[in-house]
JSON list of C-alpha atoms in Angstrom, two decimals:
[
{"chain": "A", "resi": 154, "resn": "UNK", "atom": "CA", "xyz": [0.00, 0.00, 0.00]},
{"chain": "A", "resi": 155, "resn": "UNK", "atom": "CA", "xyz": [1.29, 3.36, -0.12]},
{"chain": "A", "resi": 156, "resn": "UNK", "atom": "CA", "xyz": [1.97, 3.84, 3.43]},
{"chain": "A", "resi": 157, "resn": "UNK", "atom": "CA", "xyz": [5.02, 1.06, 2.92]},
{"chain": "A", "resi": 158, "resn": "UNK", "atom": "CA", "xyz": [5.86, 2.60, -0.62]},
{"chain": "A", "resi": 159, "resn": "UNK", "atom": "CA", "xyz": [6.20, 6.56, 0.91]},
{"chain": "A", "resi": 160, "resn": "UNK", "atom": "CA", "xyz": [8.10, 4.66, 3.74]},
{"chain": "A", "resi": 161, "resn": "UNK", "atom": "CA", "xyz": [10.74, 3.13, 2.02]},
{"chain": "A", "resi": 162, "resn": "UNK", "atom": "CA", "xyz": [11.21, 6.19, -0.31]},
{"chain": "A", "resi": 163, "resn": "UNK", "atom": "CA", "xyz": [11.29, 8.37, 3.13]},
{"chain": "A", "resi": 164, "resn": "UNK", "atom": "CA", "xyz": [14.25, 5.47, 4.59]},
{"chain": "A", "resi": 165, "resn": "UNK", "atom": "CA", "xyz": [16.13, 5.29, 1.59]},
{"chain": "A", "resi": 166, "resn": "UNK", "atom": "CA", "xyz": [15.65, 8.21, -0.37]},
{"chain": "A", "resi": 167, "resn": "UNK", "atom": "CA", "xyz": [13.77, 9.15, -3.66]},
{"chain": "A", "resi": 168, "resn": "UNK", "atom": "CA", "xyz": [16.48, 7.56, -5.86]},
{"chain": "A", "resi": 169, "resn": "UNK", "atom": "CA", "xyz": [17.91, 4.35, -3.95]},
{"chain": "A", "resi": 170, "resn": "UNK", "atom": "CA", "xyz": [14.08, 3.92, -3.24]},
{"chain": "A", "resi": 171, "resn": "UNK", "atom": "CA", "xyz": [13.10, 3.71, -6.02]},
{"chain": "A", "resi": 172, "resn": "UNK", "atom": "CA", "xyz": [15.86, 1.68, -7.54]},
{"chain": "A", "resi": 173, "resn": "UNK", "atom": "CA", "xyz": [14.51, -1.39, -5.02]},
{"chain": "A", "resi": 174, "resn": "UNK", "atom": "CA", "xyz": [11.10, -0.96, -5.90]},
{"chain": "A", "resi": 175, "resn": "UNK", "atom": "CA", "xyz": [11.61, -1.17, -9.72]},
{"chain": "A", "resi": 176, "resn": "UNK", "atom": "CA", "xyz": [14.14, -3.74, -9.26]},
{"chain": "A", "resi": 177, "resn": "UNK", "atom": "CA", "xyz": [11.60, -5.70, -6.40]},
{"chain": "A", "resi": 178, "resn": "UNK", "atom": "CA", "xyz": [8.98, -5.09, -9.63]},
{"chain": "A", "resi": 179, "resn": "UNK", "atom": "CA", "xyz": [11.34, -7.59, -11.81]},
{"chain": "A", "resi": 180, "resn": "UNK", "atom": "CA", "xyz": [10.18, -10.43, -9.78]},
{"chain": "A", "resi": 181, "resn": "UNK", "atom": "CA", "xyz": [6.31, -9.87, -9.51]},
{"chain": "A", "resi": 182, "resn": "UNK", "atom": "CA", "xyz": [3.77, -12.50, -10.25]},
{"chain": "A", "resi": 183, "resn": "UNK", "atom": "CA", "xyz": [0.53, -10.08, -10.38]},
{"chain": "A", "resi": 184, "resn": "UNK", "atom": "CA", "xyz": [-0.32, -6.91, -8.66]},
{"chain": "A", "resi": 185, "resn": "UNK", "atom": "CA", "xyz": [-3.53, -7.45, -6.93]},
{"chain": "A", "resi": 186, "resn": "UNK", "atom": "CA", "xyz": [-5.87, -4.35, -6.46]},
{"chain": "A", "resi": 187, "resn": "UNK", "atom": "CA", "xyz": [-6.65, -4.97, -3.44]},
{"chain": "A", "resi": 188, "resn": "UNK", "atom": "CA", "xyz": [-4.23, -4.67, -0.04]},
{"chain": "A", "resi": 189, "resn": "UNK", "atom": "CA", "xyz": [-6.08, -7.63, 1.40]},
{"chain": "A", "resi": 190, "resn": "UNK", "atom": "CA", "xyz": [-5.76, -9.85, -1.86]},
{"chain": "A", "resi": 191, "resn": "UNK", "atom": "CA", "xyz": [-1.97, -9.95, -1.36]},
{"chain": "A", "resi": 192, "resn": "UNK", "atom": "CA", "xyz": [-1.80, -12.20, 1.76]},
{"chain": "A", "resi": 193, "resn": "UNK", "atom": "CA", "xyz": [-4.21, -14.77, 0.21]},
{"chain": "A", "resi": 194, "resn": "UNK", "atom": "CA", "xyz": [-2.09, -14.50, -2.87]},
{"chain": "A", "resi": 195, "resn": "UNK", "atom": "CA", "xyz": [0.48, -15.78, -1.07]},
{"chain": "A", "resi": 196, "resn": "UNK", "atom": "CA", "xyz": [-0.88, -18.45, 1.18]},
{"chain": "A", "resi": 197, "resn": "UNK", "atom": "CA", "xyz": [-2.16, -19.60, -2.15]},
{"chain": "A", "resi": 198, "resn": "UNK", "atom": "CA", "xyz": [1.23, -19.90, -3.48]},
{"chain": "A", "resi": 199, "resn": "UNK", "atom": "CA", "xyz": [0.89, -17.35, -6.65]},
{"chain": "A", "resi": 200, "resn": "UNK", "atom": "CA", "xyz": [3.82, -15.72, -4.88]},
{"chain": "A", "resi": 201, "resn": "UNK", "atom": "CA", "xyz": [6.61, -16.22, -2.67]},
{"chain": "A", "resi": 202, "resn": "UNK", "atom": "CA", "xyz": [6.33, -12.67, -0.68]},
{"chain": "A", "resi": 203, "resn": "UNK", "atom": "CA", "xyz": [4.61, -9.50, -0.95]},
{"chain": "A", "resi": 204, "resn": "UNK", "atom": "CA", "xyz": [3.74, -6.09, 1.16]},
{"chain": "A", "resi": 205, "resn": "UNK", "atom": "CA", "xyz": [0.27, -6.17, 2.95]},
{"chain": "A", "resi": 206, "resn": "UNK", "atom": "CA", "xyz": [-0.85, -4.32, 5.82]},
{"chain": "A", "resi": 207, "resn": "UNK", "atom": "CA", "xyz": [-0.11, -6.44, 8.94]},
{"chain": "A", "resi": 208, "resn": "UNK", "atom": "CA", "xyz": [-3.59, -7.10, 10.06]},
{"chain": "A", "resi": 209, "resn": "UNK", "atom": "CA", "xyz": [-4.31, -9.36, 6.91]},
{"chain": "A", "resi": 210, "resn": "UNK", "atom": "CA", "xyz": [-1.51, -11.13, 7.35]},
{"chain": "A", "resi": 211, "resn": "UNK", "atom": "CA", "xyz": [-2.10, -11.95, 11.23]},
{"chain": "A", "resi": 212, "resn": "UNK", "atom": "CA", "xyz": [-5.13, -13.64, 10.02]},
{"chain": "A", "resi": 213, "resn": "UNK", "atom": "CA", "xyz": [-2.86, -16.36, 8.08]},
{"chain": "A", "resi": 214, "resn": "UNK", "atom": "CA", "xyz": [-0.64, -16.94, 10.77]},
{"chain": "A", "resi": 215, "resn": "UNK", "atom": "CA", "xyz": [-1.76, -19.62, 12.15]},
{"chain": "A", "resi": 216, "resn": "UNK", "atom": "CA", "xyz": [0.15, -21.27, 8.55]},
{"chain": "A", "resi": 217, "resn": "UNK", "atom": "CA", "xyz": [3.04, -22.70, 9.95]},
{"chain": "A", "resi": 218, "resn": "UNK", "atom": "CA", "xyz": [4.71, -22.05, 6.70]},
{"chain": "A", "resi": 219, "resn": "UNK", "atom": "CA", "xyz": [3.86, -17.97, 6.42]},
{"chain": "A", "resi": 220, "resn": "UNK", "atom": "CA", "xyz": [5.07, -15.87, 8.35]},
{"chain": "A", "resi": 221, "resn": "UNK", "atom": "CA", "xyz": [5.46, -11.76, 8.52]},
{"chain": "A", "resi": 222, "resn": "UNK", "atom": "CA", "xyz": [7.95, -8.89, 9.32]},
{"chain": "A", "resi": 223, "resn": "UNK", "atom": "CA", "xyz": [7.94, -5.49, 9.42]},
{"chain": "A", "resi": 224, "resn": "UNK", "atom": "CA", "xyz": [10.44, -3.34, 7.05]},
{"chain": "A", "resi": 225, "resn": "UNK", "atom": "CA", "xyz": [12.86, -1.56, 9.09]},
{"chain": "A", "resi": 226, "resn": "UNK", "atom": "CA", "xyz": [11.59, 1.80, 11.12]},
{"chain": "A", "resi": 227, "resn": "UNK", "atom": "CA", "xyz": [8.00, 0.79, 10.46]},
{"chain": "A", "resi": 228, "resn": "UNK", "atom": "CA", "xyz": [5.29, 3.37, 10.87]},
{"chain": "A", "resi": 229, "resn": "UNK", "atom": "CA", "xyz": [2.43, 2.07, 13.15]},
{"chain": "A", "resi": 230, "resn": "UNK", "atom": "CA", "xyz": [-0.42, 2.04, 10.76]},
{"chain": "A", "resi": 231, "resn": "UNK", "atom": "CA", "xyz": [-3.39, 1.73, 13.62]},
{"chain": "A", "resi": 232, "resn": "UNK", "atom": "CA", "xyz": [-7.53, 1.74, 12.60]},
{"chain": "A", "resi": 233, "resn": "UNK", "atom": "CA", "xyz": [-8.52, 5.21, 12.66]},
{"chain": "A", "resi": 234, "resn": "UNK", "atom": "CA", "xyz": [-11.59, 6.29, 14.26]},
{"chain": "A", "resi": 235, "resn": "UNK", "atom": "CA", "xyz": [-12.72, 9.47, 14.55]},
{"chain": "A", "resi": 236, "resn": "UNK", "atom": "CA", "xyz": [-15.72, 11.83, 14.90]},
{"chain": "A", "resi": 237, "resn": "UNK", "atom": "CA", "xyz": [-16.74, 14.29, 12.00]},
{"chain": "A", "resi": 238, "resn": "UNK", "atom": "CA", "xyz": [-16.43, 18.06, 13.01]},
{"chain": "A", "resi": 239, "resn": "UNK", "atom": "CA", "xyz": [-20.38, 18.11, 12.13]},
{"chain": "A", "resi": 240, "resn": "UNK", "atom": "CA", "xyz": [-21.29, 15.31, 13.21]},
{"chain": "A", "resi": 241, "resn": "UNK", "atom": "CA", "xyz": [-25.33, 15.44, 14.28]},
{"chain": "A", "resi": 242, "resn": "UNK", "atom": "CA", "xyz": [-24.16, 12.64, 16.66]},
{"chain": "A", "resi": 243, "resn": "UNK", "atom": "CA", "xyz": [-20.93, 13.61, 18.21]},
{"chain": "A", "resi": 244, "resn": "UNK", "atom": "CA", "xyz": [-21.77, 12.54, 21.64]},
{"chain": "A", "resi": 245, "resn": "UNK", "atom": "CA", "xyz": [-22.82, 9.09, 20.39]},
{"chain": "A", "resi": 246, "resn": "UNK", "atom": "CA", "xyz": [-19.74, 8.80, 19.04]},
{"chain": "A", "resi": 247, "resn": "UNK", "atom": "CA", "xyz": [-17.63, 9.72, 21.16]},
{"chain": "A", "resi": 248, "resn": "UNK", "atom": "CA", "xyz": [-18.82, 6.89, 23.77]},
{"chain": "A", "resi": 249, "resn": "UNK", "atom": "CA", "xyz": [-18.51, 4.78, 20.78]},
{"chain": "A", "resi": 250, "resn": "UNK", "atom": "CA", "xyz": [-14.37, 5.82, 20.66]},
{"chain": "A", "resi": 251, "resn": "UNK", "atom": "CA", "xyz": [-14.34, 5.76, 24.71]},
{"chain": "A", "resi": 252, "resn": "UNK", "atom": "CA", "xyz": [-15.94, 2.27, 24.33]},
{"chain": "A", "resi": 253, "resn": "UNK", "atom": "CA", "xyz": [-13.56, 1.04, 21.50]},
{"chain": "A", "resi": 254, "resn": "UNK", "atom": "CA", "xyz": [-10.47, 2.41, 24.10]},
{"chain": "A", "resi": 255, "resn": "UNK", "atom": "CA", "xyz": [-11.87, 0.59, 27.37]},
{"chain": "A", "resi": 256, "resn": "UNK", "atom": "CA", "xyz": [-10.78, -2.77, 28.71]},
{"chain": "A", "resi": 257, "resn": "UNK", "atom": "CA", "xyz": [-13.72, -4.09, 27.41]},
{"chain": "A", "resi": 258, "resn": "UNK", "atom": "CA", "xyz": [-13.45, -2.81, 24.12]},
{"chain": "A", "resi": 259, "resn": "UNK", "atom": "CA", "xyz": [-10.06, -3.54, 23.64]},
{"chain": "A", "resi": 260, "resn": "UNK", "atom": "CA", "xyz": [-10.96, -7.09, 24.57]},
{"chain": "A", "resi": 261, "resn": "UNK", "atom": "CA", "xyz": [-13.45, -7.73, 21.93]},
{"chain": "A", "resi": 262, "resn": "UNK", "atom": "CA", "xyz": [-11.30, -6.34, 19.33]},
{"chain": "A", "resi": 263, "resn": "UNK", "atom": "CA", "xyz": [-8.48, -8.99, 21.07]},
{"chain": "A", "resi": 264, "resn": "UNK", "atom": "CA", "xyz": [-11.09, -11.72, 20.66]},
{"chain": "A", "resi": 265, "resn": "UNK", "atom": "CA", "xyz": [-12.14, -10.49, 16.88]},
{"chain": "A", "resi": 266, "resn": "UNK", "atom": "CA", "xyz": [-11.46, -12.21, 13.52]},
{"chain": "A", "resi": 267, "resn": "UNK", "atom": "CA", "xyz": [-10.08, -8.80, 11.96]},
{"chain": "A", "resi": 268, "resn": "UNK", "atom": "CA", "xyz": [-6.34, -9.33, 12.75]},
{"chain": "A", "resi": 269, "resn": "UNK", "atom": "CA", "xyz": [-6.21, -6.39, 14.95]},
{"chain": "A", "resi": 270, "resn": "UNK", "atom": "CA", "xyz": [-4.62, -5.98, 17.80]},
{"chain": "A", "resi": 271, "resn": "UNK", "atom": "CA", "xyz": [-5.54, -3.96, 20.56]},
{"chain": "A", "resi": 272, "resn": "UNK", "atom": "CA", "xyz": [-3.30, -0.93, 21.60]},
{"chain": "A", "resi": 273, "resn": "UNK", "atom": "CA", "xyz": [-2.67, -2.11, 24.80]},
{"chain": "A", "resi": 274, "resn": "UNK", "atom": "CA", "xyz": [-0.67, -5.09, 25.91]},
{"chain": "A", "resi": 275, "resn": "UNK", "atom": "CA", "xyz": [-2.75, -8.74, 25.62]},
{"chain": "A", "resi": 276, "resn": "UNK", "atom": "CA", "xyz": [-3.09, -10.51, 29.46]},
{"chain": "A", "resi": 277, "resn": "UNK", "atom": "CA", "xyz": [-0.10, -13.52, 28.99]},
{"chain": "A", "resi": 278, "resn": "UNK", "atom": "CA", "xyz": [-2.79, -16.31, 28.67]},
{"chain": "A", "resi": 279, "resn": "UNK", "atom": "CA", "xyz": [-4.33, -14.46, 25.93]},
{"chain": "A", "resi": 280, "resn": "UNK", "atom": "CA", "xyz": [-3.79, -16.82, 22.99]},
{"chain": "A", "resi": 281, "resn": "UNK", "atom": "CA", "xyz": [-2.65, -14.20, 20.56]},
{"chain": "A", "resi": 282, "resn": "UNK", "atom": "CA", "xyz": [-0.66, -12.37, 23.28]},
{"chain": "A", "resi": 283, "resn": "UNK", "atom": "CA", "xyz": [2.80, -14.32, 21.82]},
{"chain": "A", "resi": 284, "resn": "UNK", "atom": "CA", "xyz": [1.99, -13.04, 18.32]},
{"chain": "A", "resi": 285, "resn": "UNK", "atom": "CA", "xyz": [1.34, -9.82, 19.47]},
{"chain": "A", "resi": 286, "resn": "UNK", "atom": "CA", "xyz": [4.66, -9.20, 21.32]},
{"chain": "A", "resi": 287, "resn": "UNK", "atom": "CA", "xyz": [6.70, -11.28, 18.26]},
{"chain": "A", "resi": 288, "resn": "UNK", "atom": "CA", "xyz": [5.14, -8.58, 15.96]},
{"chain": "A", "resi": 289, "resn": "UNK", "atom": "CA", "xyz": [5.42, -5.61, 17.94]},
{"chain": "A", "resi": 290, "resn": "UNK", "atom": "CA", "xyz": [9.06, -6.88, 18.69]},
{"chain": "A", "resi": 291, "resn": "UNK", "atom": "CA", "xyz": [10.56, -7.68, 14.95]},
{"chain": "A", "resi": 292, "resn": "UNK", "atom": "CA", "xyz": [13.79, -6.88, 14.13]},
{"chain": "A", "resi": 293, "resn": "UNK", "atom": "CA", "xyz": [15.24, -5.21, 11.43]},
{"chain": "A", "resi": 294, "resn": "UNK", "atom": "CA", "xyz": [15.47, -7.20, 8.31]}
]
């Protein structure tokens, strides 16, 4: 997506940036049209690796042979949510976001098939609490 595109252009500059993506672009199967079509394209086998936004990946990991990293110096690329300057329900939603940021919130998006995570740490017993530190926690490539 463009996020990783403008972020290795920002880490590498315009020139050397652009020299790996044209020279990553030698070795593409497809382009897919769609951010979330790239994981699937993968665990399909139509291609050996590809950028996607983490959260449709961390619904394939459960593949023992996929797995994901972040480039180097990733930005955190969270959900937005936000409340329109005229909104005729502002109130509502703002209990909505103050909902979404409580412990109970956060838990059901924890428990959710989206491949979020929430922003605070998972309890240790949480079964996706390992994949969310090993993410949050990647190395440099």
């Amino acid at each position: 997506n463009h996020l990783m595109v403008e972020s290795l252009l920002q880490q590498k500059g315009w020139v050397k940036g652009w020299e790996t993506l044209l020279t990553s672009a030698g070795n593409l199967v497809t382009i897919s049209s769609r951010s979330f079509g790239v994981a699937d394209k993968i665990k399909s086998g139509l291609g050996v690796a590809g950028p996607v936004i983490d959260n449709y990946a961390n619904l394939l990991l459960n593949d023992p042979h996929l797995s994901f990293t972040y480039f180097p110096r990733s930005a955190v690329s969270p959900t937005y949510v936000a409340i329109l300057k005229k909104s005729p329900h502002a109130d509502a939603a703002r209990r909505f976001i103050h909902y979404l940021l409580s412990p109970k919130g956060q838990r059901i998006l924890a428990d959710a098939n989206t491949g979020k995570y929430p922003v605070t740490p998972l309890a240790a017993d949480n079964p996706r609490a390992t994949q969310q530190q090993l993410l949050m926690n990647q190395p440099p490539l």
